[in-house]
PDB file of C-alpha atoms in Angstrom:
ATOM      1  CA  ASN A 298       8.962  13.235  13.122  1.00 51.00           C
ATOM      2  CA  ALA A 299       5.522  13.493  11.614  1.00 68.00           C
ATOM      3  CA  GLY A 300       4.409  10.711   9.340  1.00 87.00           C
ATOM      4  CA  VAL A 301       3.158  10.999   5.795  1.00 92.00           C
ATOM      5  CA  MET A 302       0.391  13.584   5.815  1.00 94.00           C
ATOM      6  CA  GLN A 303      -2.451  13.468   3.360  1.00 96.00           C
ATOM      7  CA  ASN A 304      -5.244  15.943   3.029  1.00 96.00           C
ATOM      8  CA  PRO A 305      -8.068  16.120   2.883  1.00 96.00           C
ATOM      9  CA  ARG A 306      -9.003  12.841   4.571  1.00 94.00           C
ATOM     10  CA  HIS A 307     -12.373  12.861   2.874  1.00 96.00           C
ATOM     11  CA  LEU A 308     -13.316  14.633  -0.334  1.00 98.00           C
ATOM     12  CA  VAL A 309     -16.687  14.766  -2.042  1.00 98.00           C
ATOM     13  CA  ARG A 310     -16.912  15.974  -5.607  1.00 98.00           C
ATOM     14  CA  ARG A 311     -19.715  16.134  -8.134  1.00 98.00           C
ATOM     15  CA  ARG A 312     -19.234  14.518 -11.507  1.00 97.00           C
ATOM     16  CA  GLY A 313     -17.218  16.779 -13.767  1.00 97.00           C
ATOM     17  CA  GLN A 314     -15.435  18.646 -10.996  1.00 98.00           C
ATOM     18  CA  GLU A 315     -11.729  18.498 -10.261  1.00 98.00           C
ATOM     19  CA  ALA A 316     -10.213  16.697  -7.283  1.00 98.00           C
ATOM     20  CA  ARG A 317      -6.840  17.698  -5.832  1.00 98.00           C
ATOM     21  CA  LEU A 318      -5.228  15.387  -3.322  1.00 98.00           C
ATOM     22  CA  ARG A 319      -2.189  16.449  -1.354  1.00 98.00           C
ATOM     23  CA  CYS A 320       0.607  14.437   0.170  1.00 97.00           C
ATOM     24  CA  SER A 321       3.432  15.719   2.351  1.00 96.00           C
ATOM     25  CA  PRO A 322       6.123  13.049   2.688  1.00 94.00           C
ATOM     26  CA  MET A 323       8.002  12.323   5.841  1.00 91.00           C
ATOM     27  CA  LYS A 324      10.877  14.648   6.611  1.00 90.00           C
ATOM     28  CA  GLY A 325      13.950  13.659   4.643  1.00 86.00           C
ATOM     29  CA  HIS A 326      12.006  11.544   2.171  1.00 88.00           C
ATOM     30  CA  SER A 327      12.402  12.431  -1.476  1.00 87.00           C
ATOM     31  CA  HIS A 328      10.420   9.612  -3.078  1.00 89.00           C
ATOM     32  CA  VAL A 329       6.641   9.671  -3.273  1.00 93.00           C
ATOM     33  CA  TYR A 330       4.281   6.969  -4.519  1.00 93.00           C
ATOM     34  CA  TRP A 331       0.561   7.161  -5.126  1.00 95.00           C
ATOM     35  CA  TYR A 332      -1.713   4.135  -4.892  1.00 94.00           C
ATOM     36  CA  ARG A 333      -5.433   3.727  -5.463  1.00 95.00           C
ATOM     37  CA  GLN A 334      -7.627   1.326  -3.536  1.00 91.00           C
ATOM     38  CA  LEU A 335     -10.979   0.602  -5.109  1.00 88.00           C
ATOM     39  CA  PRO A 336     -13.704  -0.875  -2.904  1.00 81.00           C
ATOM     40  CA  GLU A 337     -13.015  -4.511  -2.020  1.00 75.00           C
ATOM     41  CA  GLU A 338      -9.702  -4.452  -3.880  1.00 78.00           C
ATOM     42  CA  GLY A 339      -6.050  -4.178  -2.992  1.00 80.00           C
ATOM     43  CA  LEU A 340      -3.865  -1.181  -3.613  1.00 87.00           C
ATOM     44  CA  LYS A 341      -2.821  -0.505  -7.172  1.00 91.00           C
ATOM     45  CA  PHE A 342       0.314   1.442  -7.988  1.00 90.00           C
ATOM     46  CA  MET A 343      -0.324   4.644  -9.891  1.00 94.00           C
ATOM     47  CA  VAL A 344       2.795   6.786 -10.022  1.00 94.00           C
ATOM     48  CA  TYR A 345       6.255   7.211  -8.538  1.00 92.00           C
ATOM     49  CA  LEU A 346       7.788  10.669  -8.251  1.00 93.00           C
ATOM     50  CA  GLN A 347      10.948  12.263  -7.028  1.00 91.00           C
ATOM     51  CA  LYS A 348      11.332  15.980  -6.561  1.00 88.00           C
ATOM     52  CA  GLU A 349      10.319  17.662  -9.826  1.00 89.00           C
ATOM     53  CA  ASN A 350      10.422  14.363 -11.719  1.00 93.00           C
ATOM     54  CA  ILE A 351       7.940  11.673 -12.638  1.00 94.00           C
ATOM     55  CA  ILE A 352       9.872   8.419 -12.593  1.00 90.00           C
ATOM     56  CA  ASP A 353       7.169   5.879 -13.346  1.00 90.00           C
ATOM     57  CA  GLU A 354       3.558   6.642 -14.206  1.00 93.00           C
ATOM     58  CA  SER A 355       2.712   3.241 -15.634  1.00 90.00           C
ATOM     59  CA  GLY A 356      -0.264   2.856 -13.306  1.00 91.00           C
ATOM     60  CA  MET A 357      -1.865   6.202 -14.075  1.00 94.00           C
ATOM     61  CA  PRO A 358      -4.933   6.341 -16.292  1.00 94.00           C
ATOM     62  CA  LYS A 359      -3.996   7.998 -19.557  1.00 90.00           C
ATOM     63  CA  GLU A 360      -6.588  10.729 -19.290  1.00 95.00           C
ATOM     64  CA  ARG A 361      -7.750  13.113 -16.564  1.00 97.00           C
ATOM     65  CA  PHE A 362      -5.107  12.055 -14.014  1.00 98.00           C
ATOM     66  CA  SER A 363      -1.874  13.893 -13.347  1.00 97.00           C
ATOM     67  CA  ALA A 364       0.653  14.061 -10.538  1.00 97.00           C
ATOM     68  CA  GLU A 365       3.440  16.388  -9.526  1.00 96.00           C
ATOM     69  CA  PHE A 366       5.993  16.717  -6.770  1.00 96.00           C
ATOM     70  CA  PRO A 367       7.407  20.242  -6.910  1.00 93.00           C
ATOM     71  CA  LYS A 368      10.673  21.377  -5.443  1.00 90.00           C
ATOM     72  CA  GLU A 369       8.763  23.055  -2.651  1.00 90.00           C
ATOM     73  CA  GLY A 370       5.495  21.883  -1.196  1.00 92.00           C
ATOM     74  CA  PRO A 371       3.494  18.689  -1.205  1.00 96.00           C
ATOM     75  CA  SER A 372       2.924  16.187  -3.954  1.00 97.00           C
ATOM     76  CA  ILE A 373      -0.385  16.694  -5.720  1.00 98.00           C
ATOM     77  CA  LEU A 374      -2.550  14.104  -7.426  1.00 98.00           C
ATOM     78  CA  ARG A 375      -5.069  15.822  -9.649  1.00 98.00           C
ATOM     79  CA  ILE A 376      -8.122  14.229 -11.174  1.00 98.00           C
ATOM     80  CA  GLN A 377      -9.958  16.329 -13.709  1.00 98.00           C
ATOM     81  CA  GLN A 378     -13.616  15.880 -14.645  1.00 98.00           C
ATOM     82  CA  VAL A 379     -14.183  13.205 -12.035  1.00 98.00           C
ATOM     83  CA  VAL A 380     -16.556  10.320 -12.699  1.00 97.00           C
ATOM     84  CA  ARG A 381     -18.238   7.919 -10.287  1.00 95.00           C
ATOM     85  CA  GLY A 382     -15.627   5.271 -11.050  1.00 94.00           C
ATOM     86  CA  ASP A 383     -12.945   7.504  -9.548  1.00 96.00           C
ATOM     87  CA  SER A 384     -14.470   6.981  -6.106  1.00 96.00           C
ATOM     88  CA  ALA A 385     -11.764   5.232  -4.125  1.00 96.00           C
ATOM     89  CA  ALA A 386      -9.213   5.648  -1.392  1.00 94.00           C
ATOM     90  CA  TYR A 387      -5.997   7.216  -2.615  1.00 96.00           C
ATOM     91  CA  PHE A 388      -2.893   6.502  -0.598  1.00 94.00           C
ATOM     92  CA  CYS A 389       0.427   8.230  -0.702  1.00 94.00           C
ATOM     93  CA  ALA A 390       3.647   6.647   0.487  1.00 91.00           C
ATOM     94  CA  SER A 391       7.130   8.043   0.850  1.00 90.00           C
ATOM     95  CA  SER A 392      10.603   6.636   1.270  1.00 85.00           C
ATOM     96  CA  PRO A 393      14.083   8.035   1.744  1.00 81.00           C
ATOM     97  CA  PRO A 394      16.721   8.253  -0.998  1.00 75.00           C
ATOM     98  CA  GLY A 395      18.024   4.782  -0.033  1.00 65.00           C
ATOM     99  CA  ALA A 396      14.861   3.317  -1.513  1.00 55.00           C
ATOM    100  CA  VAL A 397      16.613   2.972  -4.836  1.00 53.00           C
ATOM    101  CA  GLN A 398      17.980  -0.241  -3.371  1.00 49.00           C
ATOM    102  CA  GLY A 399      14.443  -1.537  -3.130  1.00 51.00           C
ATOM    103  CA  ASN A 400      14.748  -2.694   0.424  1.00 57.00           C
ATOM    104  CA  THR A 401      13.628   0.368   2.271  1.00 63.00           C
ATOM    105  CA  GLU A 402      10.209   0.515   3.781  1.00 71.00           C
ATOM    106  CA  ALA A 403       7.742   2.932   2.280  1.00 78.00           C
ATOM    107  CA  PHE A 404       5.637   4.715   4.861  1.00 85.00           C
ATOM    108  CA  PHE A 405       1.991   5.204   4.061  1.00 88.00           C
ATOM    109  CA  GLY A 406      -0.331   8.062   4.820  1.00 91.00           C
ATOM    110  CA  GLN A 407      -3.878   7.553   6.054  1.00 90.00           C
ATOM    111  CA  GLY A 408      -5.319   8.142   2.631  1.00 93.00           C
ATOM    112  CA  THR A 409      -7.858  10.424   1.024  1.00 96.00           C
ATOM    113  CA  ARG A 410     -11.262   8.918   0.467  1.00 94.00           C
ATOM    114  CA  LEU A 411     -12.774  10.432  -2.643  1.00 97.00           C
ATOM    115  CA  THR A 412     -16.481  10.135  -3.226  1.00 97.00           C
ATOM    116  CA  VAL A 413     -17.921  11.268  -6.520  1.00 97.00           C
ATOM    117  CA  VAL A 414     -21.632  12.002  -6.433  1.00 97.00           C
TER     118      VAL A 414
ATOM    119  CA  ALA B 118       6.542  -8.786 -13.800  1.00 73.00           C
ATOM    120  CA  GLN B 119       5.463  -9.656 -10.318  1.00 81.00           C
ATOM    121  CA  SER B 120       2.184 -10.611  -8.740  1.00 87.00           C
ATOM    122  CA  VAL B 121       0.741 -11.644  -5.411  1.00 92.00           C
ATOM    123  CA  THR B 122      -2.086 -14.045  -4.652  1.00 94.00           C
ATOM    124  CA  GLN B 123      -3.769 -14.092  -1.282  1.00 95.00           C
ATOM    125  CA  LEU B 124      -5.929 -17.143  -0.737  1.00 90.00           C
ATOM    126  CA  GLY B 125      -9.136 -16.331   1.081  1.00 90.00           C
ATOM    127  CA  SER B 126     -10.548 -12.835   1.084  1.00 91.00           C
ATOM    128  CA  HIS B 127     -12.080 -13.478   4.529  1.00 95.00           C
ATOM    129  CA  VAL B 128     -10.682 -15.555   7.368  1.00 97.00           C
ATOM    130  CA  SER B 129     -12.353 -16.113  10.734  1.00 97.00           C
ATOM    131  CA  VAL B 130     -10.588 -17.451  13.798  1.00 97.00           C
ATOM    132  CA  SER B 131     -11.517 -17.760  17.436  1.00 97.00           C
ATOM    133  CA  GLU B 132      -9.744 -15.617  19.975  1.00 97.00           C
ATOM    134  CA  GLY B 133      -6.646 -17.510  21.101  1.00 97.00           C
ATOM    135  CA  ALA B 134      -6.508 -19.682  17.979  1.00 97.00           C
ATOM    136  CA  LEU B 135      -3.754 -19.806  15.390  1.00 97.00           C
ATOM    137  CA  VAL B 136      -3.847 -17.188  12.656  1.00 97.00           C
ATOM    138  CA  LEU B 137      -2.679 -18.301   9.203  1.00 97.00           C
ATOM    139  CA  LEU B 138      -2.988 -15.959   6.237  1.00 98.00           C
ATOM    140  CA  ARG B 139      -1.720 -17.324   2.960  1.00 97.00           C
ATOM    141  CA  CYS B 140       0.312 -15.495   0.347  1.00 97.00           C
ATOM    142  CA  ASN B 141       1.931 -16.757  -2.826  1.00 96.00           C
ATOM    143  CA  TYR B 142       3.959 -14.590  -5.123  1.00 94.00           C
ATOM    144  CA  SER B 143       5.342 -14.582  -8.606  1.00 90.00           C
ATOM    145  CA  SER B 144       8.531 -12.764  -9.427  1.00 83.00           C
ATOM    146  CA  SER B 145      11.201 -13.090 -12.082  1.00 77.00           C
ATOM    147  CA  VAL B 146      13.907 -12.270  -9.563  1.00 78.00           C
ATOM    148  CA  PRO B 147      14.348 -13.002  -5.858  1.00 78.00           C
ATOM    149  CA  PRO B 148      11.771 -10.708  -4.314  1.00 84.00           C
ATOM    150  CA  TYR B 149      11.409  -8.504  -1.317  1.00 88.00           C
ATOM    151  CA  LEU B 150       8.201  -9.457   0.497  1.00 91.00           C
ATOM    152  CA  PHE B 151       6.010  -7.519   2.892  1.00 92.00           C
ATOM    153  CA  TRP B 152       2.931  -7.861   5.019  1.00 95.00           C
ATOM    154  CA  TYR B 153       0.903  -4.762   5.797  1.00 93.00           C
ATOM    155  CA  VAL B 154      -2.104  -4.347   8.074  1.00 94.00           C
ATOM    156  CA  GLN B 155      -4.918  -1.878   7.508  1.00 91.00           C
ATOM    157  CA  TYR B 156      -7.431  -0.997  10.184  1.00 89.00           C
ATOM    158  CA  PRO B 157     -10.744   0.522   9.108  1.00 84.00           C
ATOM    159  CA  ASN B 158     -10.358   3.973   7.600  1.00 76.00           C
ATOM    160  CA  GLN B 159      -6.643   3.949   8.291  1.00 81.00           C
ATOM    161  CA  GLY B 160      -3.509   3.758   6.191  1.00 82.00           C
ATOM    162  CA  LEU B 161      -1.248   0.769   5.879  1.00 87.00           C
ATOM    163  CA  GLN B 162       1.157  -0.215   8.593  1.00 89.00           C
ATOM    164  CA  LEU B 163       4.113  -2.472   7.930  1.00 89.00           C
ATOM    165  CA  LEU B 164       3.953  -5.698   9.946  1.00 93.00           C
ATOM    166  CA  LEU B 165       7.145  -7.282   8.674  1.00 93.00           C
ATOM    167  CA  LYS B 166       9.336  -7.654   5.637  1.00 90.00           C
ATOM    168  CA  TYR B 167      11.746 -10.108   4.099  1.00 91.00           C
ATOM    169  CA  THR B 168      14.687  -8.852   2.088  1.00 86.00           C
ATOM    170  CA  THR B 169      17.617 -11.222   2.500  1.00 84.00           C
ATOM    171  CA  GLY B 170      19.019 -13.553   5.123  1.00 86.00           C
ATOM    172  CA  ALA B 171      16.930 -15.505   7.594  1.00 89.00           C
ATOM    173  CA  THR B 172      13.782 -16.793   5.977  1.00 91.00           C
ATOM    174  CA  LEU B 173      11.706 -16.646   9.171  1.00 95.00           C
ATOM    175  CA  VAL B 174      10.860 -13.040   9.802  1.00 95.00           C
ATOM    176  CA  LYS B 175       9.375 -11.708  13.009  1.00 95.00           C
ATOM    177  CA  GLY B 176       7.271  -8.601  12.988  1.00 93.00           C
ATOM    178  CA  ILE B 177       5.208  -6.466  15.286  1.00 92.00           C
ATOM    179  CA  ASN B 178       2.255  -7.605  17.385  1.00 92.00           C
ATOM    180  CA  GLY B 179       3.490 -11.198  17.541  1.00 95.00           C
ATOM    181  CA  PHE B 180       3.227 -11.901  13.816  1.00 97.00           C
ATOM    182  CA  GLU B 181       5.799 -13.769  11.804  1.00 97.00           C
ATOM    183  CA  ALA B 182       6.173 -15.035   8.261  1.00 97.00           C
ATOM    184  CA  GLU B 183       8.395 -17.534   6.530  1.00 95.00           C
ATOM    185  CA  PHE B 184       9.811 -17.103   3.059  1.00 94.00           C
ATOM    186  CA  LYS B 185       9.735 -20.425   1.216  1.00 94.00           C
ATOM    187  CA  LYS B 186      11.363 -20.073  -2.160  1.00 91.00           C
ATOM    188  CA  SER B 187      10.480 -23.597  -3.293  1.00 91.00           C
ATOM    189  CA  GLU B 188       6.811 -22.919  -2.646  1.00 93.00           C
ATOM    190  CA  THR B 189       6.915 -19.234  -3.657  1.00 94.00           C
ATOM    191  CA  SER B 190       5.061 -18.526  -0.457  1.00 95.00           C
ATOM    192  CA  PHE B 191       5.208 -16.004   2.369  1.00 96.00           C
ATOM    193  CA  HIS B 192       2.431 -17.011   4.747  1.00 97.00           C
ATOM    194  CA  LEU B 193       1.685 -14.887   7.805  1.00 98.00           C
ATOM    195  CA  THR B 194       1.112 -16.545  11.170  1.00 97.00           C
ATOM    196  CA  LYS B 195       0.406 -15.682  14.767  1.00 97.00           C
ATOM    197  CA  PRO B 196       0.133 -18.374  17.442  1.00 97.00           C
ATOM    198  CA  SER B 197      -2.767 -16.838  19.341  1.00 97.00           C
ATOM    199  CA  ALA B 198      -5.278 -14.398  17.874  1.00 97.00           C
ATOM    200  CA  HIS B 199      -6.341 -11.345  19.808  1.00 96.00           C
ATOM    201  CA  MET B 200      -9.471  -9.297  19.244  1.00 96.00           C
ATOM    202  CA  SER B 201      -7.313  -6.350  18.260  1.00 95.00           C
ATOM    203  CA  ASP B 202      -5.920  -8.343  15.320  1.00 96.00           C
ATOM    204  CA  ALA B 203      -9.194  -7.921  13.421  1.00 96.00           C
ATOM    205  CA  ALA B 204      -8.184  -5.944  10.344  1.00 96.00           C
ATOM    206  CA  GLU B 205      -7.329  -6.364   6.700  1.00 94.00           C
ATOM    207  CA  TYR B 206      -3.942  -7.786   5.805  1.00 96.00           C
ATOM    208  CA  PHE B 207      -2.096  -7.238   2.563  1.00 94.00           C
ATOM    209  CA  CYS B 208       0.804  -9.229   1.220  1.00 94.00           C
ATOM    210  CA  ALA B 209       3.086  -7.343  -1.137  1.00 91.00           C
ATOM    211  CA  VAL B 210       6.161  -7.872  -3.279  1.00 89.00           C
ATOM    212  CA  SER B 211       8.799  -5.632  -4.776  1.00 83.00           C
ATOM    213  CA  GLU B 212      11.857  -6.318  -6.857  1.00 74.00           C
ATOM    214  CA  PRO B 213      15.226  -5.514  -5.317  1.00 68.00           C
ATOM    215  CA  GLY B 214      17.611  -3.274  -7.149  1.00 60.00           C
ATOM    216  CA  GLY B 215      14.863  -0.952  -8.256  1.00 57.00           C
ATOM    217  CA  TYR B 216      12.746   1.557  -6.459  1.00 60.00           C
ATOM    218  CA  GLN B 217      10.041   0.837  -3.980  1.00 63.00           C
ATOM    219  CA  LYS B 218       7.249   0.035  -6.465  1.00 73.00           C
ATOM    220  CA  VAL B 219       5.209  -2.444  -4.540  1.00 82.00           C
ATOM    221  CA  THR B 220       2.651  -4.862  -5.938  1.00 86.00           C
ATOM    222  CA  PHE B 221      -0.103  -5.696  -3.470  1.00 90.00           C
ATOM    223  CA  GLY B 222      -2.386  -8.651  -3.109  1.00 92.00           C
ATOM    224  CA  THR B 223      -6.122  -8.132  -2.872  1.00 90.00           C
ATOM    225  CA  GLY B 224      -6.127  -8.455   0.882  1.00 93.00           C
ATOM    226  CA  THR B 225      -7.529 -10.807   3.516  1.00 95.00           C
ATOM    227  CA  LYS B 226      -9.982  -9.576   6.117  1.00 95.00           C
ATOM    228  CA  LEU B 227      -9.376 -11.250   9.443  1.00 97.00           C
ATOM    229  CA  GLN B 228     -12.298 -11.641  11.814  1.00 97.00           C
ATOM    230  CA  VAL B 229     -11.598 -12.692  15.396  1.00 97.00           C
ATOM    231  CA  ILE B 230     -14.498 -14.345  17.172  1.00 96.00           C
ATOM    232  CA  PRO B 231     -14.674 -13.987  20.940  1.00 94.00           C
TER     233      PRO B 231
END
């Protein structure tokens, strides 16, 4: 059973370009979470998605950031018109349907390290 | 609302010495508590978690943590540090009854000195 797969592992974008980060959850997992880790900081929650639904996007910046988790395919975190401050590690986590009880471990991917130049 | 405070962003211990990483939390309801470890350029790996029941929780790699409600603490310990324990450790909290939205502390980098 493969773990949470994120790609690319490293992504370099120039200011103003778009960044698309992909996350394939573990098999059988229907909940996906995105976190951002800025340098020298802990992980900050961004968004929680289930298939075709955004459940909680309270941690997402209001502009330029969007996320989706389609019926088929990976979850995508999209950052439009990137700026230097978007440089960070972006982690995806997934959990099975039982996570609604709040006591199920979320499994993390290895992250995508975005560098904006 | 919930929050996590990790005291000490950097901790150094000698190989074979006791490891103690401190974590205090704030939560309006009895929390679920976690410790994760992150090795350089890697994702997070769950060390251990407390949900209900026994307050002393044993995890992987010889780590354990004790939930102390009166002190709102969940400190991580290991009796004898190994070089391979050098990593960054994150304490985290989530509220039961909801989904797995986890609030992380800012992390503690553990250095093990030979």
